[in-house]
Short mmCIF file of C-alpha atoms in Angstrom, two decimals:
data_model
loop_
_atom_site.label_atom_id
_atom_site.label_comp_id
_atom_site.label_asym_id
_atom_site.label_seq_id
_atom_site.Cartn_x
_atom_site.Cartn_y
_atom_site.Cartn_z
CA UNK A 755 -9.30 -16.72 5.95
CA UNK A 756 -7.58 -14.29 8.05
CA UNK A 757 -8.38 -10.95 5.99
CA UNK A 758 -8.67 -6.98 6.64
CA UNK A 759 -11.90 -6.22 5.12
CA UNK A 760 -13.05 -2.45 4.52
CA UNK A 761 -16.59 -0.92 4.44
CA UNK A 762 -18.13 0.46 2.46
CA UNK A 763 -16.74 -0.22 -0.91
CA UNK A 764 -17.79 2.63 -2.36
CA UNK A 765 -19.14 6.13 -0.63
CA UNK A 766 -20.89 8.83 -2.11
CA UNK A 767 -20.82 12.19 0.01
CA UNK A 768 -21.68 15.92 0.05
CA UNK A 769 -19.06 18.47 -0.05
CA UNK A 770 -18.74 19.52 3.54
CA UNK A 771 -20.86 16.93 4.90
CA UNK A 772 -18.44 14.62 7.82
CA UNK A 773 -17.89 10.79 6.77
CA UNK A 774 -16.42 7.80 8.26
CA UNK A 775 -14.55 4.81 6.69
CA UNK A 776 -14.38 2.05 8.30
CA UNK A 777 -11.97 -1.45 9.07
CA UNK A 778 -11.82 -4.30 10.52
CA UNK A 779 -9.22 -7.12 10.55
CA UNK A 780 -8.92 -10.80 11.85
CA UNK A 781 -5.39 -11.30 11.59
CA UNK A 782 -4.98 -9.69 15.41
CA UNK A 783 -1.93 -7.56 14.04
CA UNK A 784 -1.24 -5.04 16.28
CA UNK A 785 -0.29 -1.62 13.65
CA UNK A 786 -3.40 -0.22 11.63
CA UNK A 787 -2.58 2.20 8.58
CA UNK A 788 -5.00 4.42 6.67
CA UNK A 789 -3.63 5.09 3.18
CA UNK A 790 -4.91 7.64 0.44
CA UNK A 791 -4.67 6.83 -2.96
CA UNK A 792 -5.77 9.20 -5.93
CA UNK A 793 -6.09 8.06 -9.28
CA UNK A 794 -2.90 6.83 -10.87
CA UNK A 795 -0.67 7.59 -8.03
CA UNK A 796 0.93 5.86 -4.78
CA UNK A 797 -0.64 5.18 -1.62
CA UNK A 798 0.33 7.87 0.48
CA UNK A 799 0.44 7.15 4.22
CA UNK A 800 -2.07 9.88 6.50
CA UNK A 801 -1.89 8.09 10.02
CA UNK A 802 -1.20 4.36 11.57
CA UNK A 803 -1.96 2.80 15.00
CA UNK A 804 0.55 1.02 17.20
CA UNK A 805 -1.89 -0.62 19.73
CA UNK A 806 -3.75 2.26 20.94
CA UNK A 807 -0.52 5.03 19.98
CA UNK A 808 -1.72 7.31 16.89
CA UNK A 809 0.81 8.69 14.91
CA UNK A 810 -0.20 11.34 12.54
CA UNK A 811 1.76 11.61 9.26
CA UNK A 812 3.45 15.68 9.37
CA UNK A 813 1.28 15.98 6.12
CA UNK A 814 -2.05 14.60 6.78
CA UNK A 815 -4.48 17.94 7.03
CA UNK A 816 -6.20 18.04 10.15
CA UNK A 817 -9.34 17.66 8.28
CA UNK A 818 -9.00 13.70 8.49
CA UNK A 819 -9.16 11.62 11.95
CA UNK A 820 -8.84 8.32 13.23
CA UNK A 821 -10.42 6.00 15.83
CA UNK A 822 -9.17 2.98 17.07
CA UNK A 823 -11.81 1.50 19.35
CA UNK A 824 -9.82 -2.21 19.79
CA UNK A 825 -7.88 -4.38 18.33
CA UNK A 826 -9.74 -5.37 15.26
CA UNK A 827 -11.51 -2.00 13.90
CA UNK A 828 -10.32 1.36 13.08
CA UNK A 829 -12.59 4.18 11.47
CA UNK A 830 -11.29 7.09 9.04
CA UNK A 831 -12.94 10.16 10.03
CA UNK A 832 -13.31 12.84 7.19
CA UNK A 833 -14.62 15.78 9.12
CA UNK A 834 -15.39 18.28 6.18
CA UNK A 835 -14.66 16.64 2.64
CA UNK A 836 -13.87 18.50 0.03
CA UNK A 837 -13.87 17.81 -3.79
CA UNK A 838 -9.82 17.18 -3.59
CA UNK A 839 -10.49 14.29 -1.02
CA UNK A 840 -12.33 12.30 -3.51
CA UNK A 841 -9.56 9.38 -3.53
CA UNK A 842 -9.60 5.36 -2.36
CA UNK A 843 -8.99 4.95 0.74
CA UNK A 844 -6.98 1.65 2.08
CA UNK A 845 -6.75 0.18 5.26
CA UNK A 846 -3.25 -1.80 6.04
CA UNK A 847 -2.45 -3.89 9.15
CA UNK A 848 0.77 -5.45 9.91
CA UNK A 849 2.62 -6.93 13.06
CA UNK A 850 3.95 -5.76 15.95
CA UNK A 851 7.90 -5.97 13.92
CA UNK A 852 6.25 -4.52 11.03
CA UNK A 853 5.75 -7.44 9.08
CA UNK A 854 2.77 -9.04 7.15
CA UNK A 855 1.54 -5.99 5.89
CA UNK A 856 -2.27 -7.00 4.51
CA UNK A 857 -4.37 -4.22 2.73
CA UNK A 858 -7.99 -4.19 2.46
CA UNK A 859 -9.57 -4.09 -0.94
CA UNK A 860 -10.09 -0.15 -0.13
CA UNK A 861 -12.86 2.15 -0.05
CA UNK A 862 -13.56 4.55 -2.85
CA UNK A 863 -14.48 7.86 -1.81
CA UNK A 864 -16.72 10.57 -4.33
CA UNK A 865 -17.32 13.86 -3.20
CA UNK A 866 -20.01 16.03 -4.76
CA UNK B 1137 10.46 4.36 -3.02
CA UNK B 1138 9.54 7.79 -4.41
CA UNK B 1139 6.19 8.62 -5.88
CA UNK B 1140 6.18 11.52 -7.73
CA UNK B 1141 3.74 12.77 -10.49
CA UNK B 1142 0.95 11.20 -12.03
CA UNK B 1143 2.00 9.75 -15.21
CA UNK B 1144 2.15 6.02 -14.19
CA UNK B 1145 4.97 4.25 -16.50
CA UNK B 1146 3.99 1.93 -18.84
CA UNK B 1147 5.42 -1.51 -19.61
CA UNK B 1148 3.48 -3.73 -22.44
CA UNK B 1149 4.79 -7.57 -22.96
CA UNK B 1150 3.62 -10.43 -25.34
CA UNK B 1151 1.81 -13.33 -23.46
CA UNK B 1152 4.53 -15.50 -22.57
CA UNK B 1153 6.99 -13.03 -22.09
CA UNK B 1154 9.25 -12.48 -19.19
CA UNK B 1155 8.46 -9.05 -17.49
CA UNK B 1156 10.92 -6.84 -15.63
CA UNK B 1157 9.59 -4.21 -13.84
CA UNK B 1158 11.98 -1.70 -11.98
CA UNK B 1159 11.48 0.53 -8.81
CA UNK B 1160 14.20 3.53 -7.46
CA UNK B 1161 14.16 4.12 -3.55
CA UNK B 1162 16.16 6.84 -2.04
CA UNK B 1163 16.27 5.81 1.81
CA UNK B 1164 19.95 4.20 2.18
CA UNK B 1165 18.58 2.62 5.58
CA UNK B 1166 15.49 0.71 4.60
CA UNK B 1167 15.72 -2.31 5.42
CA UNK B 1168 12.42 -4.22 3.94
CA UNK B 1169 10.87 -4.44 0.50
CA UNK B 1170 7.89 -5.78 -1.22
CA UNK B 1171 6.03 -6.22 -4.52
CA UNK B 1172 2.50 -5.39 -4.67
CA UNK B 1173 0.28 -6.22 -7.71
CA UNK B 1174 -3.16 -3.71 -7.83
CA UNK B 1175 -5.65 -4.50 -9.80
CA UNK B 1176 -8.38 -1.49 -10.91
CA UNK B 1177 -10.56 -0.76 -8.21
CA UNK B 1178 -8.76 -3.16 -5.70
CA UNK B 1179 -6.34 -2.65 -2.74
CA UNK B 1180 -2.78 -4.02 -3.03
CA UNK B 1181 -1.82 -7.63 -3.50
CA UNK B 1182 1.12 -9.24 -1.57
CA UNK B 1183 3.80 -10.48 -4.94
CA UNK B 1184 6.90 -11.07 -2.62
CA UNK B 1185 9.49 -9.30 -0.59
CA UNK B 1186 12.55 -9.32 0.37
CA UNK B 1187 15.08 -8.26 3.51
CA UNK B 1188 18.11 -5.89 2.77
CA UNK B 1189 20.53 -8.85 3.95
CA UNK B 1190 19.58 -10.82 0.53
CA UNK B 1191 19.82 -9.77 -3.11
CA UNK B 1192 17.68 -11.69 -4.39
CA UNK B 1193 14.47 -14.05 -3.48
CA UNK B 1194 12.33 -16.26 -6.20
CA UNK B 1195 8.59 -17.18 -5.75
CA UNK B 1196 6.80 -19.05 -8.18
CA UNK B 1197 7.12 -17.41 -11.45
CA UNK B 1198 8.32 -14.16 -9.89
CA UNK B 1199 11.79 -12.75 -8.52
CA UNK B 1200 12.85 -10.11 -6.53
CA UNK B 1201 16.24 -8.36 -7.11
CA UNK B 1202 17.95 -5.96 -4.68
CA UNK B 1203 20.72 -3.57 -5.55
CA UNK B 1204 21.75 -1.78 -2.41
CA UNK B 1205 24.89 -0.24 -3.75
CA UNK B 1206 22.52 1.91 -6.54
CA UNK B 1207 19.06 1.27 -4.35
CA UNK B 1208 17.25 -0.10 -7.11
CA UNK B 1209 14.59 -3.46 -6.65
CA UNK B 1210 13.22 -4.89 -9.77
CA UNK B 1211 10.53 -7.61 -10.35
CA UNK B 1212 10.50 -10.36 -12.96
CA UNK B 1213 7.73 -11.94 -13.90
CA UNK B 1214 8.43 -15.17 -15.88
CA UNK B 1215 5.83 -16.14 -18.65
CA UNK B 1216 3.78 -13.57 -18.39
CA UNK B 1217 0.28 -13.73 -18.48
CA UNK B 1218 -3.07 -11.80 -19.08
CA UNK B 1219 -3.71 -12.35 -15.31
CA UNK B 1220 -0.89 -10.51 -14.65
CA UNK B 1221 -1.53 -6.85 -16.05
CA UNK B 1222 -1.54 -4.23 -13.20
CA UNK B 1223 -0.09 -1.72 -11.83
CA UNK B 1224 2.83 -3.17 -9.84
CA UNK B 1225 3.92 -0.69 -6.90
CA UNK B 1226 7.56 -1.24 -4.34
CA UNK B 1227 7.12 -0.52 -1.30
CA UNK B 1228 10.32 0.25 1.32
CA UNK B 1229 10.34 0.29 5.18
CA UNK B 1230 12.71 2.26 7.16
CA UNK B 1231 12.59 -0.08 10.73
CA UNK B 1232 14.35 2.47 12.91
CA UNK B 1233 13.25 6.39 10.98
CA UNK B 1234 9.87 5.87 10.45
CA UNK B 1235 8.45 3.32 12.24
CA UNK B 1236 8.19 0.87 9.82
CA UNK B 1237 5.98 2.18 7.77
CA UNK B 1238 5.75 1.44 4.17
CA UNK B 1239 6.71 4.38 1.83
CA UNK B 1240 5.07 3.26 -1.93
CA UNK B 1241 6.90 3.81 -4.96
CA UNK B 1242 4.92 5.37 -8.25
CA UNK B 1243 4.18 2.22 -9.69
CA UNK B 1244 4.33 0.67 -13.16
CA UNK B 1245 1.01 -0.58 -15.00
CA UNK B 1246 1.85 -3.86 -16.81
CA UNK B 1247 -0.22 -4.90 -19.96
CA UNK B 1248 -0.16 -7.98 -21.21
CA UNK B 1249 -0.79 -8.46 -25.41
CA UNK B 1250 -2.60 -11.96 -26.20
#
C-alpha cells in the first residue's frame, strides 16, 4: 500500500545535542509537510516542500531545518533541542493541487 | 480551524449512539475540509472531507456538514462504537492564501461508554 512512513517512532535525545527525523513516502505526491504536535493540542504546521521549493512557516524558530533530497524522503533537522521541543513530530504529503493529504504515524520526540 | 489552548473538549456517547462532533474555522476563503480521527500515539487518520461548493457529504457511517454562512463543519458519527473514541481534529485549506496548507482545528476527544 501506498503509505508515508516515518522513522524512528520514537527518539530519545540530549538537550542541545542536533537530531534528525526522518520520511519517506510512496505515493509520489509532490508537497511534503513537517507538523509539530504537543500533547493535547493541534498539529501546527513548521515548513512544507513544493518539489524542491521550501517554505518556512513565519513562526517556525530557526532552530528546526529541513532537507528534501528527492521525491520520496524529507528529513527534520533539530539543530539544538531543547526541553520545549519535546513534541510528535508528523510528516504529511499531498498532491501537486493539494489534495490527498496522507500523514505518517509520527515520530515522538523526548528531550532530556 | 483555530487551535487554541490545551484543554481538548470532551464529548462521551453510549455505544450505539450517534456522535456529533463540531469544529469553528475563521478563514471565509477556505475552500477544503477534512475529518481526521487520531488515535494515542498515532498520526492522523483520513474520516472524510468535503469541498466548499457542497454542504454536506456521507461516508459509511459518517457525515460531513458545512455551514459557510456561520463557518462551522461538524461530524456525525452514526452508531457509535468503541473503535471510534479519539480525538477527532478539522482541518481547513486556504488554496490561494496559504498554499494549501492545512490549518488544524483543536480537536475533540470522543469516548465511547460500553
Amino acid at each position: 500500500d501506498a503509505m508515508v512512513i516515518q522513522n524512528p517512532r520514537y527518539q530519545v535525545t540530549q538537550f542541545g545535542k542536533p537530531v534528525t527525523l526522518s520520511c519517506s513516502q510512496t505515493l509520489n505526491h509532490n508537497v511534503m509537510y513537517w507538523y509539530q504536535q504537543k500533547s493535547s493540542q493541534a498539529p501546527k504546521l513548521l515548513f512544507h516542500y513544493y518539489d524542491k521549493d521550501f517554505n518556512n512557516e513565519a513562526d517556525t524558530p530557526d532552530n528546526f531545518q529541513s532537507r528534501r533530497p528527492n521525491t520520496s524522503f524529507c528529513f527534520l533537522d533539530i539543530r539544538s533541542p531543547g526541553l520545549g521541543d519535546a513534541a510528535m513530530y508528523l510528516c504529511a504529503t499531498s498532491t501537486r493541487d493539494y489534495y490527498g493529504y496522507t500523514f505518517g504515524s509520527g515520530t515522538r520526540l523526548t528531550v532530556v | 480551524g483555530e487551535s487554541v489552548g490545551l484543554h481538548l473538549p470532551t464529548l462521551s456517547v453510549q455505544e450505539g449512539d450517534n456522535s456529533i462532533i463540531n469544529c469553528a474555522y475563521s478563514n471565509s476563503a477556505s475552500d477544503y475540509f477534512i475529518w481526521y480521527k487520531q488515535e494515542s500515539g498515532k498520526g492522523p487518520q483520513f474520516i472524510i472531507d468535503i469541498r466548499s461548493n457542497m454542504d454536506k457529504r456521507q461516508g459509511q457511517r459518517v457525515t460531513v456538514l458545512l455551514n459557510k454562512t456561520v463557518k462551522h463543519l461538524s461530524l456525525q458519527i452514526a452508531a457509535t462504537q468503541p473503535g471510534d473514541s479519539a480525538v477527532y481534529f478539522c482541518a481547513d485549506r486556504d488554496y490561494g492564501g496559504s498554499q494549501g496548507n492545512l490549518i488544524f482545528g483543536k480537536g475533540t476527544k470522543l469516548s465511547v461508554k460500553p
